[in-house]
């Protein structure tokens, strides 16, 4: 690989990826599922704010979805799939796993979380429709919790 070719995922801080570059990297079906995920999230909350953010060399560029200055989730893009990372309160982890739409991907992601003070940072690698649906159910619960905390 030449020094001018960035490693993937998009980790050249001087070159934010365009949507066509992201879709090409994902491939046709995962790109369609990414669009479905974004659309479903906006149906849950129309005030979602999307921004392209730099997350250092290891993670590269990602989309941050936020609601009233609180991060809902962060998306990163890879060959054949995209990841969704979100935080779940440690004390409520079982409530999220008990959702009806839980898939093997979701259960595995909850087993391999990154801990912080009171939260689990869970990353879901998504390429299939049923996994989008399962993660959207988790995001819906997270949005309900965020609305309670913000009083809106």
Coordinates of C-alpha atoms in Angstrom, one line a residue, residues 56-119:
X56 CA -8.5 9.3 15.5
X57 CA -6.5 7.0 13.3
X58 CA -7.8 3.6 14.6
X59 CA -11.5 4.4 14.0
X60 CA -11.2 7.1 11.4
X61 CA -14.2 9.1 10.3
X62 CA -17.7 8.3 11.5
X63 CA -21.2 9.7 11.6
X64 CA -22.4 10.8 15.0
X65 CA -26.1 10.9 15.6
X66 CA -27.1 13.2 18.5
X67 CA -30.3 14.4 20.1
X68 CA -30.3 17.6 22.2
X69 CA -26.5 17.6 22.5
X70 CA -26.4 14.0 23.6
X71 CA -24.8 11.3 21.5
X72 CA -27.3 8.6 20.5
X73 CA -24.8 6.5 18.5
X74 CA -21.8 6.6 16.2
X75 CA -21.5 4.8 12.9
X76 CA -18.3 3.7 11.2
X77 CA -17.9 2.1 7.8
X78 CA -16.0 -0.9 6.6
X79 CA -15.9 -3.3 3.7
X80 CA -19.2 -5.2 3.7
X81 CA -20.6 -3.8 6.9
X82 CA -21.1 -0.7 9.1
X83 CA -20.8 -0.5 12.9
X84 CA -23.1 1.2 15.3
X85 CA -21.6 2.0 18.7
X86 CA -23.8 3.3 21.6
X87 CA -23.7 3.4 25.4
X88 CA -26.1 1.5 27.6
X89 CA -26.3 2.0 31.4
X90 CA -24.7 -1.0 33.2
X91 CA -27.7 -1.4 35.4
X92 CA -30.1 -1.6 32.4
X93 CA -28.1 -3.9 30.2
X94 CA -30.5 -6.9 30.9
X95 CA -33.5 -4.7 29.9
X96 CA -31.9 -4.1 26.5
X97 CA -31.1 -7.8 26.0
X98 CA -34.7 -8.7 26.8
X99 CA -36.1 -6.9 23.8
X100 CA -38.0 -9.2 21.5
X101 CA -35.9 -8.4 18.4
X102 CA -32.6 -9.5 19.9
X103 CA -30.4 -11.4 17.4
X104 CA -27.2 -13.5 17.9
X105 CA -25.3 -10.4 16.7
X106 CA -26.8 -8.3 19.5
X107 CA -26.2 -10.9 22.2
X108 CA -22.5 -11.3 21.1
X109 CA -22.0 -7.5 21.0
X110 CA -23.3 -7.2 24.6
X111 CA -20.8 -9.9 25.6
X112 CA -17.9 -7.9 24.1
X113 CA -18.6 -4.4 25.3
X114 CA -16.1 -1.7 26.5
X115 CA -16.8 -0.6 30.0
X116 CA -16.7 2.9 31.4
X117 CA -17.8 4.4 34.7
X118 CA -21.5 3.5 34.6
X119 CA -21.9 2.5 30.9

